[in-house]
PDB file of C-alpha atoms and ligand atoms in Angstrom:
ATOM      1  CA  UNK A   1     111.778 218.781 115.511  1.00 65.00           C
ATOM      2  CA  UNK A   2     110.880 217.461 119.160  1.00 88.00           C
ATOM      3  CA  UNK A   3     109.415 213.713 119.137  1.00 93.00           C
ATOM      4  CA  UNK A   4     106.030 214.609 120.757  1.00 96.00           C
ATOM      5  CA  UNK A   5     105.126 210.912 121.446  1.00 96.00           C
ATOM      6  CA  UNK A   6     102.086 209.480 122.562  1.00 97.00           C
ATOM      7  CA  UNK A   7     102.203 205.524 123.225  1.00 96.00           C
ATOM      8  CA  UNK A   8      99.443 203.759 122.743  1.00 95.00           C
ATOM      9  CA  UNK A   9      98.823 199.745 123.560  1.00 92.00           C
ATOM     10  CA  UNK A  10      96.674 197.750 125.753  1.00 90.00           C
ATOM     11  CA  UNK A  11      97.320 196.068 129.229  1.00 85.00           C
ATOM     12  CA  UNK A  12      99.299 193.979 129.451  1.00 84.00           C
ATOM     13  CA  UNK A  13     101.387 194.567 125.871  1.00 88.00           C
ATOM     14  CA  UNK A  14     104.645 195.982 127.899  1.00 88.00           C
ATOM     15  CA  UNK A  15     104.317 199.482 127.090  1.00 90.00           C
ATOM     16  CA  UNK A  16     105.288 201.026 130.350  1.00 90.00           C
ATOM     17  CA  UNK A  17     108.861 198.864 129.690  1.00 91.00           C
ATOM     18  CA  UNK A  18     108.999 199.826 126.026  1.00 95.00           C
ATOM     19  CA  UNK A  19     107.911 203.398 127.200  1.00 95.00           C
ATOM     20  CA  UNK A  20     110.764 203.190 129.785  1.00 95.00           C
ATOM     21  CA  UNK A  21     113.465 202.310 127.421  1.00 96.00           C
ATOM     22  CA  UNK A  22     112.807 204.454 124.037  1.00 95.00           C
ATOM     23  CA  UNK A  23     112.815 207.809 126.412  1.00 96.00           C
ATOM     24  CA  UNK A  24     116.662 206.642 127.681  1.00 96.00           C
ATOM     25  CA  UNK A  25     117.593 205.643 123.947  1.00 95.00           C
ATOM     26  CA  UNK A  26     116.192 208.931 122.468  1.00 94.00           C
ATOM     27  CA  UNK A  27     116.460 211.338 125.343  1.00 95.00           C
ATOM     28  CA  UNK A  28     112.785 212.271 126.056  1.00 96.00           C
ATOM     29  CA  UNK A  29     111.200 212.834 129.274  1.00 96.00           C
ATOM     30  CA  UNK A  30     108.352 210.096 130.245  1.00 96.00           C
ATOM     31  CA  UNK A  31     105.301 211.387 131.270  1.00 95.00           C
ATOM     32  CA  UNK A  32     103.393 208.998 133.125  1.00 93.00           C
ATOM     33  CA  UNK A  33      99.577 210.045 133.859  1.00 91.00           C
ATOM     34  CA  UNK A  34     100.137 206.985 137.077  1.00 89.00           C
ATOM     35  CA  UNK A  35     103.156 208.777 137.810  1.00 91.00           C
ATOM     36  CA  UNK A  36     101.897 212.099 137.709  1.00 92.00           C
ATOM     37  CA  UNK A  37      98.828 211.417 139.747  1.00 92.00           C
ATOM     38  CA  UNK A  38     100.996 209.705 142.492  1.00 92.00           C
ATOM     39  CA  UNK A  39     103.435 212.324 142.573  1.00 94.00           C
ATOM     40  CA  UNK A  40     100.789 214.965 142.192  1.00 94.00           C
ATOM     41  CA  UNK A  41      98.770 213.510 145.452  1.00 94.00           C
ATOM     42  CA  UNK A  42     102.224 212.765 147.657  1.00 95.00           C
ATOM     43  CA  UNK A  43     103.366 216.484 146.660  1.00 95.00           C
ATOM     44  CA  UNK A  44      99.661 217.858 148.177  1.00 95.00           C
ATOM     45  CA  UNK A  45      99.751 220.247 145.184  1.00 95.00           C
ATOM     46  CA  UNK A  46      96.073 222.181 144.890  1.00 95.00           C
ATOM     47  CA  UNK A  47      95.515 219.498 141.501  1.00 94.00           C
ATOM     48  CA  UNK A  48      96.822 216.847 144.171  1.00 95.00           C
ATOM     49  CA  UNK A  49      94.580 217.206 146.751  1.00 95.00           C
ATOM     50  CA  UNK A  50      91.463 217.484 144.030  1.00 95.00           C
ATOM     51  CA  UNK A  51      93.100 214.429 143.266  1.00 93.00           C
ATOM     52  CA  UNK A  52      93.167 212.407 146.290  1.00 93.00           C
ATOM     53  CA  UNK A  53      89.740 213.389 146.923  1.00 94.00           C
ATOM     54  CA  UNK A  54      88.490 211.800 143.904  1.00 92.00           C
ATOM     55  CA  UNK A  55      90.559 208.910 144.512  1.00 89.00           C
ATOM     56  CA  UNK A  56      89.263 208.193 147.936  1.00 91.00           C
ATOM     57  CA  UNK A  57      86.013 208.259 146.968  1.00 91.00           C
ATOM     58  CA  UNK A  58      86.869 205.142 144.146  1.00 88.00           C
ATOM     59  CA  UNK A  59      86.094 207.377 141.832  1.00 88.00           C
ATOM     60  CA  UNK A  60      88.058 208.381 138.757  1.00 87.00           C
ATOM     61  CA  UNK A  61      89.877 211.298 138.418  1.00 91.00           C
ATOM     62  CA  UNK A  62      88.532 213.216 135.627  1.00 93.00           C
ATOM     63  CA  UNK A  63      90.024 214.085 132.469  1.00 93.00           C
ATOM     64  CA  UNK A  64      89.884 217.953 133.238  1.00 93.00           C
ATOM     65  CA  UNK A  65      92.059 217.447 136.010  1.00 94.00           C
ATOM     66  CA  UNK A  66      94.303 214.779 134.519  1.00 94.00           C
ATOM     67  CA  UNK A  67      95.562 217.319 131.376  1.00 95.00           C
ATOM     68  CA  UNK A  68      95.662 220.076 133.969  1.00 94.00           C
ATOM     69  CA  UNK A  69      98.631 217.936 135.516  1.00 94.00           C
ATOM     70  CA  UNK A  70     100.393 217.103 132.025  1.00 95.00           C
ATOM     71  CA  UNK A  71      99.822 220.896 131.463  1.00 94.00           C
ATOM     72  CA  UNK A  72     101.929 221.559 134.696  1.00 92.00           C
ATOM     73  CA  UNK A  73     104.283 219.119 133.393  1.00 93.00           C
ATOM     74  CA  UNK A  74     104.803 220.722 130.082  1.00 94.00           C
ATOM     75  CA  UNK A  75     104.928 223.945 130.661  1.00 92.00           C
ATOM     76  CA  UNK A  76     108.412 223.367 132.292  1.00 85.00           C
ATOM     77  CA  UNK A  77     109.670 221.027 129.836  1.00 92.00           C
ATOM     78  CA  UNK A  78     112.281 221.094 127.399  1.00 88.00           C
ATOM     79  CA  UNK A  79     112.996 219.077 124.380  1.00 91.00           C
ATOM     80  CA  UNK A  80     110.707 215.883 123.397  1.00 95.00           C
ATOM     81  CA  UNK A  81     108.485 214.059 125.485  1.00 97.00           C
ATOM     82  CA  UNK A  82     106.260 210.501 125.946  1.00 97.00           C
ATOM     83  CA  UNK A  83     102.834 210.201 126.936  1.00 96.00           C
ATOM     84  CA  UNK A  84     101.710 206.861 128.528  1.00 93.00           C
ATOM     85  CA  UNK A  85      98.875 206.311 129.662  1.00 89.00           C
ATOM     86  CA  UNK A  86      97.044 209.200 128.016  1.00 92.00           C
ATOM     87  CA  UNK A  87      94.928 209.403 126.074  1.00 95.00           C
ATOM     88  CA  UNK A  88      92.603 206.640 126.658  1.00 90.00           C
ATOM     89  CA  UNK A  89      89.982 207.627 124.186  1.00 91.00           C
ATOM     90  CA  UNK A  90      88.896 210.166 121.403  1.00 94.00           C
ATOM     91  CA  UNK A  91      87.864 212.943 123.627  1.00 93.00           C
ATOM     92  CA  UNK A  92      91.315 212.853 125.789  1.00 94.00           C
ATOM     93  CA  UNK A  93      93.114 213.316 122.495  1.00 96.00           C
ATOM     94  CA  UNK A  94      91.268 216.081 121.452  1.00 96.00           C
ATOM     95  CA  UNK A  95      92.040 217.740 125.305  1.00 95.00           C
ATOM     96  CA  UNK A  96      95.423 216.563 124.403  1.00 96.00           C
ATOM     97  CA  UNK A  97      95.451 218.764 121.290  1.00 95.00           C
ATOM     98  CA  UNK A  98      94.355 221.768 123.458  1.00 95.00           C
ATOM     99  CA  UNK A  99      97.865 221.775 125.330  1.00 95.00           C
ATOM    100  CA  UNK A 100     100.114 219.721 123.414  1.00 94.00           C
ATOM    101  CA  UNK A 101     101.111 219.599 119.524  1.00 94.00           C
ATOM    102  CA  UNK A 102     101.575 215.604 119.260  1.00 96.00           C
ATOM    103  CA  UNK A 103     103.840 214.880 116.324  1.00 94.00           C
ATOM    104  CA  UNK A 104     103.996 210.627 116.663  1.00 96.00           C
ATOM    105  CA  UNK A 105     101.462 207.964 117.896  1.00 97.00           C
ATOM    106  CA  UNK A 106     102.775 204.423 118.368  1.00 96.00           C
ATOM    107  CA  UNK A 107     100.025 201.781 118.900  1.00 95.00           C
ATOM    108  CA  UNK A 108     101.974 198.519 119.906  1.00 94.00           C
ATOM    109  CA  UNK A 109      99.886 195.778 118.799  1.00 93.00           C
ATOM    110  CA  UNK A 110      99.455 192.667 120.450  1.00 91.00           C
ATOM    111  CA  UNK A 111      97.443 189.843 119.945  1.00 91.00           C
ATOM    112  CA  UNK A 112      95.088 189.131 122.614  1.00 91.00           C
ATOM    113  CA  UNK A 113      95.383 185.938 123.519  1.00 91.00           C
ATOM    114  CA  UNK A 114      99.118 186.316 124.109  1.00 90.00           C
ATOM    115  CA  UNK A 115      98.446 189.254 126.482  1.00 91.00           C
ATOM    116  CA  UNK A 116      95.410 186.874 128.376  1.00 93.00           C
ATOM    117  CA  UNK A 117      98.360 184.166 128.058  1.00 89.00           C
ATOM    118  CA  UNK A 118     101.144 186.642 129.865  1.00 87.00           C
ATOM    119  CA  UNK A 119      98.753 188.269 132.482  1.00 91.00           C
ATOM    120  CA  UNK A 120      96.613 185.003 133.575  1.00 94.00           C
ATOM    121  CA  UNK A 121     100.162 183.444 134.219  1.00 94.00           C
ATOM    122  CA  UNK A 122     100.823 186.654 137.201  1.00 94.00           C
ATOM    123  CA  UNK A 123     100.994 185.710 140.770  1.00 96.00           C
ATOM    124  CA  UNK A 124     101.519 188.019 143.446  1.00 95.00           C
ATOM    125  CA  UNK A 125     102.284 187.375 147.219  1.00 96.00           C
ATOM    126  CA  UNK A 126     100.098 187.742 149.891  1.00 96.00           C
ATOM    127  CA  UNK A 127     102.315 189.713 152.081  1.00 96.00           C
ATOM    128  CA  UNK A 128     104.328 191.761 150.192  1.00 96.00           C
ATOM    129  CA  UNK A 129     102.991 191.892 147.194  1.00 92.00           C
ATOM    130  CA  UNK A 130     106.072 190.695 144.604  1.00 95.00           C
ATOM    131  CA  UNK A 131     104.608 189.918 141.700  1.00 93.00           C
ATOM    132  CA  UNK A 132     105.595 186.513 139.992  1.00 95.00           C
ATOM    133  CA  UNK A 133     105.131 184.753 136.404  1.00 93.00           C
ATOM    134  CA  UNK A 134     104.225 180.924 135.746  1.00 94.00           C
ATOM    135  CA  UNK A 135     106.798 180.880 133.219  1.00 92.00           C
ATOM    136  CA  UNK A 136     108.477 184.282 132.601  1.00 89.00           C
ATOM    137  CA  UNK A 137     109.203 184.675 136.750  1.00 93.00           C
ATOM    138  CA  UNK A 138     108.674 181.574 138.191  1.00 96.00           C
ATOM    139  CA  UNK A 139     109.559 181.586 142.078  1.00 97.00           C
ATOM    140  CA  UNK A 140     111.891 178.765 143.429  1.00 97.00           C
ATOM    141  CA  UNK A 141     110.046 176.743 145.271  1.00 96.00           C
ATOM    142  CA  UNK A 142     105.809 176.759 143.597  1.00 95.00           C
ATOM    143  CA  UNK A 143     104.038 179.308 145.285  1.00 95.00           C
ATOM    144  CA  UNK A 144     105.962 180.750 147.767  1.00 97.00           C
ATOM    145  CA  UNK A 145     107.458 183.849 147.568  1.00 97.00           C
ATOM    146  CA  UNK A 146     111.222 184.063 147.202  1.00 97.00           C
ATOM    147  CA  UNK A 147     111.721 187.280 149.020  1.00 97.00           C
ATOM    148  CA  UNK A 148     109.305 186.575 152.267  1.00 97.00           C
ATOM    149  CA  UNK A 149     108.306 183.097 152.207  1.00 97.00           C
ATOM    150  CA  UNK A 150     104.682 184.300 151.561  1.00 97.00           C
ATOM    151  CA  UNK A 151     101.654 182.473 149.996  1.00 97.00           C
ATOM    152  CA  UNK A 152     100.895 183.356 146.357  1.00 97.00           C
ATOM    153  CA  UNK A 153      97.667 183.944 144.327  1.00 96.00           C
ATOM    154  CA  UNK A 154      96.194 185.085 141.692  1.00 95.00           C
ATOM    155  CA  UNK A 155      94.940 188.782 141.968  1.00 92.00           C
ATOM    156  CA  UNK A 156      90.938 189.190 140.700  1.00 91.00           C
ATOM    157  CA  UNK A 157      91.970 192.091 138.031  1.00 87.00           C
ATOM    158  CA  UNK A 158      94.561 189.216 136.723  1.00 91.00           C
ATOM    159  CA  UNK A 159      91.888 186.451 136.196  1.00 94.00           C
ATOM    160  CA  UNK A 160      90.886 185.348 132.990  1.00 95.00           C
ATOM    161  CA  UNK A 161      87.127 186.983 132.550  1.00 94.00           C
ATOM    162  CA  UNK A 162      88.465 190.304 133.978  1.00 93.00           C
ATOM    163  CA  UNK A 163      91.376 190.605 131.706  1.00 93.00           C
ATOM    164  CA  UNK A 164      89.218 189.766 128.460  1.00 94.00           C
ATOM    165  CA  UNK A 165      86.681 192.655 129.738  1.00 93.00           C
ATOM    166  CA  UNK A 166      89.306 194.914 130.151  1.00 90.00           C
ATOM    167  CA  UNK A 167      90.652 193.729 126.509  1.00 92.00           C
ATOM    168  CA  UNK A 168      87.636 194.527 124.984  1.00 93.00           C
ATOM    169  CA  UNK A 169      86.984 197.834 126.757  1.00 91.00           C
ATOM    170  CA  UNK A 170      90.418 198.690 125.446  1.00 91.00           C
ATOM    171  CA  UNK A 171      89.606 198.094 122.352  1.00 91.00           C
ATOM    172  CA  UNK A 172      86.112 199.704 121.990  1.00 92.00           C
ATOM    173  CA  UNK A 173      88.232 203.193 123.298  1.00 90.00           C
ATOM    174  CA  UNK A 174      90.943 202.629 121.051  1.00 89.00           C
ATOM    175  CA  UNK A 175      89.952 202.090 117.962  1.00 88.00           C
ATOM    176  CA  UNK A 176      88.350 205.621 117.379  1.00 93.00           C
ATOM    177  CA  UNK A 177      91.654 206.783 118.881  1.00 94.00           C
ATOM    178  CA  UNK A 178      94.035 204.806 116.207  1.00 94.00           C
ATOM    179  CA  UNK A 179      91.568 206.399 113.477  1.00 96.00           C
ATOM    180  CA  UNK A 180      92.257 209.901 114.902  1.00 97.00           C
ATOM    181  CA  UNK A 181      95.824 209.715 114.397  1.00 97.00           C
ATOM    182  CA  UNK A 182      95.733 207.755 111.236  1.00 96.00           C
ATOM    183  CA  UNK A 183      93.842 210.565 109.668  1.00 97.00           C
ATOM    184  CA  UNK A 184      96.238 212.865 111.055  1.00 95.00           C
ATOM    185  CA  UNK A 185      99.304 210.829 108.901  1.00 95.00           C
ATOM    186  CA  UNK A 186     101.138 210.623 112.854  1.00 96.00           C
ATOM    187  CA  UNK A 187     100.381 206.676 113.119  1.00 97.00           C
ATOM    188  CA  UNK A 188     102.551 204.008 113.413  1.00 96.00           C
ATOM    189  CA  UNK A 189     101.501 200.710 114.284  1.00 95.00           C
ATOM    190  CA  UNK A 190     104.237 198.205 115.665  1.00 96.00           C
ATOM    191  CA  UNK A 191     104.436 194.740 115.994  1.00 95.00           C
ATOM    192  CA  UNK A 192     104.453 194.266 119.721  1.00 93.00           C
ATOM    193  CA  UNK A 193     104.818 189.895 119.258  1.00 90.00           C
ATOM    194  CA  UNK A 194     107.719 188.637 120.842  1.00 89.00           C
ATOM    195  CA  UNK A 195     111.316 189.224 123.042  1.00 89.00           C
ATOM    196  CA  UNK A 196     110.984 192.850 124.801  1.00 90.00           C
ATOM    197  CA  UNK A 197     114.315 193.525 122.949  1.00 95.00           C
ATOM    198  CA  UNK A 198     112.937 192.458 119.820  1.00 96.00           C
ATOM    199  CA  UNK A 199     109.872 194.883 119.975  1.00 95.00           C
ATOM    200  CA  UNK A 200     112.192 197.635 121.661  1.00 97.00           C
ATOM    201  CA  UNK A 201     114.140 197.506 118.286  1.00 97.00           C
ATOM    202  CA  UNK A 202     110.994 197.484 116.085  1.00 96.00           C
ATOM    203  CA  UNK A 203     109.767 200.262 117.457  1.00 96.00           C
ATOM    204  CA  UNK A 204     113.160 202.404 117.430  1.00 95.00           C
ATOM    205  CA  UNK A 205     113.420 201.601 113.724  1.00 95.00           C
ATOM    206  CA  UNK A 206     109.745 202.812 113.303  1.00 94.00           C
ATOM    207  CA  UNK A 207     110.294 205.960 114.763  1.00 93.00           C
ATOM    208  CA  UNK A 208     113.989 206.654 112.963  1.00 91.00           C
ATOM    209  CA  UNK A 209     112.097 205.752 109.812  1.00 90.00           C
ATOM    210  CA  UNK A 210     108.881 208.022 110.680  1.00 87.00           C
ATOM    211  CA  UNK A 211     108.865 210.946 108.254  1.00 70.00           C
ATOM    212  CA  UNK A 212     106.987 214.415 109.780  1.00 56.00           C
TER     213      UNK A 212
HETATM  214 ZN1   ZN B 301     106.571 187.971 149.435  1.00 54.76          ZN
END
């Protein structure tokens, strides 16, 4: 049976890396709902330009046309895939179910204050927009940029206040959305605490062990 994955975990938890590496180890094809928008706008496809106008407007794209694009994406797939970055909440999973038969949800669970801890400690430069850590990335020389010599700071969406909102936004969402695939028997819930190859190695044994 295909792994029909979604990934589930809040900013700032390093899902997109942990997304990243179980598709190479296990051979599926990542679908990104960032990626897909991007490529979706750059491409001018008809959903792309519906898109972009959305977009331009600061507003959000809405679902409809979000799970038109991982439609597209399916219909010419082969073998397993992962979903990141979709669904966000209860009534994007049940759109999900419309066009997809998910087999395997992986919440990676991270404390919050270790993700406030990892993103309040970002910098990015001014100019070209590297992004640094206090600790995890420090630059050579404090805040200036090691590729261009540029200033750093602290972007708004990284600051403290904005990253606990977002937290608890998250979690509001979520939480009906673990329950969904809990009741389903497709949950598994991994420890996302500590070394990315640590978690990467949690989460492979998770899914080896996972019984359909
Ligand atoms: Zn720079």
């Amino acid at each position: 049976m295909d792994a029909k994955i979604v990934l589930l975990g809040a900013p700032g938890s390093g899902k997109g890396t942990q997304a990243k590496r179980l598709c190479q180890e296990l051979g599926l094809t990542l679908i990104s709902t960032g990626d897909l928008l991007r490529e979706a706008v750059r491409n001018n496809t008809p959903l792309g330009v519906k898109a972009k106008g959305y977009m331009d407007a600061g507003k959000l794209v809405p679902d409809e046309l979000v799970i038109g694009l991982i439609k597209e994406k399916l219909s010419g797939l082969k073998g397993g895939f992962l979903l990141d970055g979709f669904p966000r909440n209860l009534e994007q999973a049940k759109m999900l179910d419309t066009i997809a038969n998910i087999n395997m949800a992986i919440n990676l669970d991270v404390d919050e204050q270790i993700i406030v801890d990892r993103i309040v400690k970002r910098r990015s430069c001014k100019q070209c927009n590297e992004v640094y850590h206090l600790e995890a990335k420090p630059t050579k020389v404090a805040d200036v940029c090691d590729k261009c010599g540029g200033e750093l700071y602290q972007r708004t969406d990284d600051s403290e206040p904005v990253v606990r909102e977002r937290l608890r936004v998250y979690k509001e969402r979520t939480l009906p959305l673990t329950k969904f695939y809990q009741d389903r028997g497709i949950l598994i819930n991994v420890d996302g605490q500590g070394e990315i190859d640590e978690v990467f190695e949690r989460i492979l044994k998770a899914v080896k062990e996972f019984k359909h």
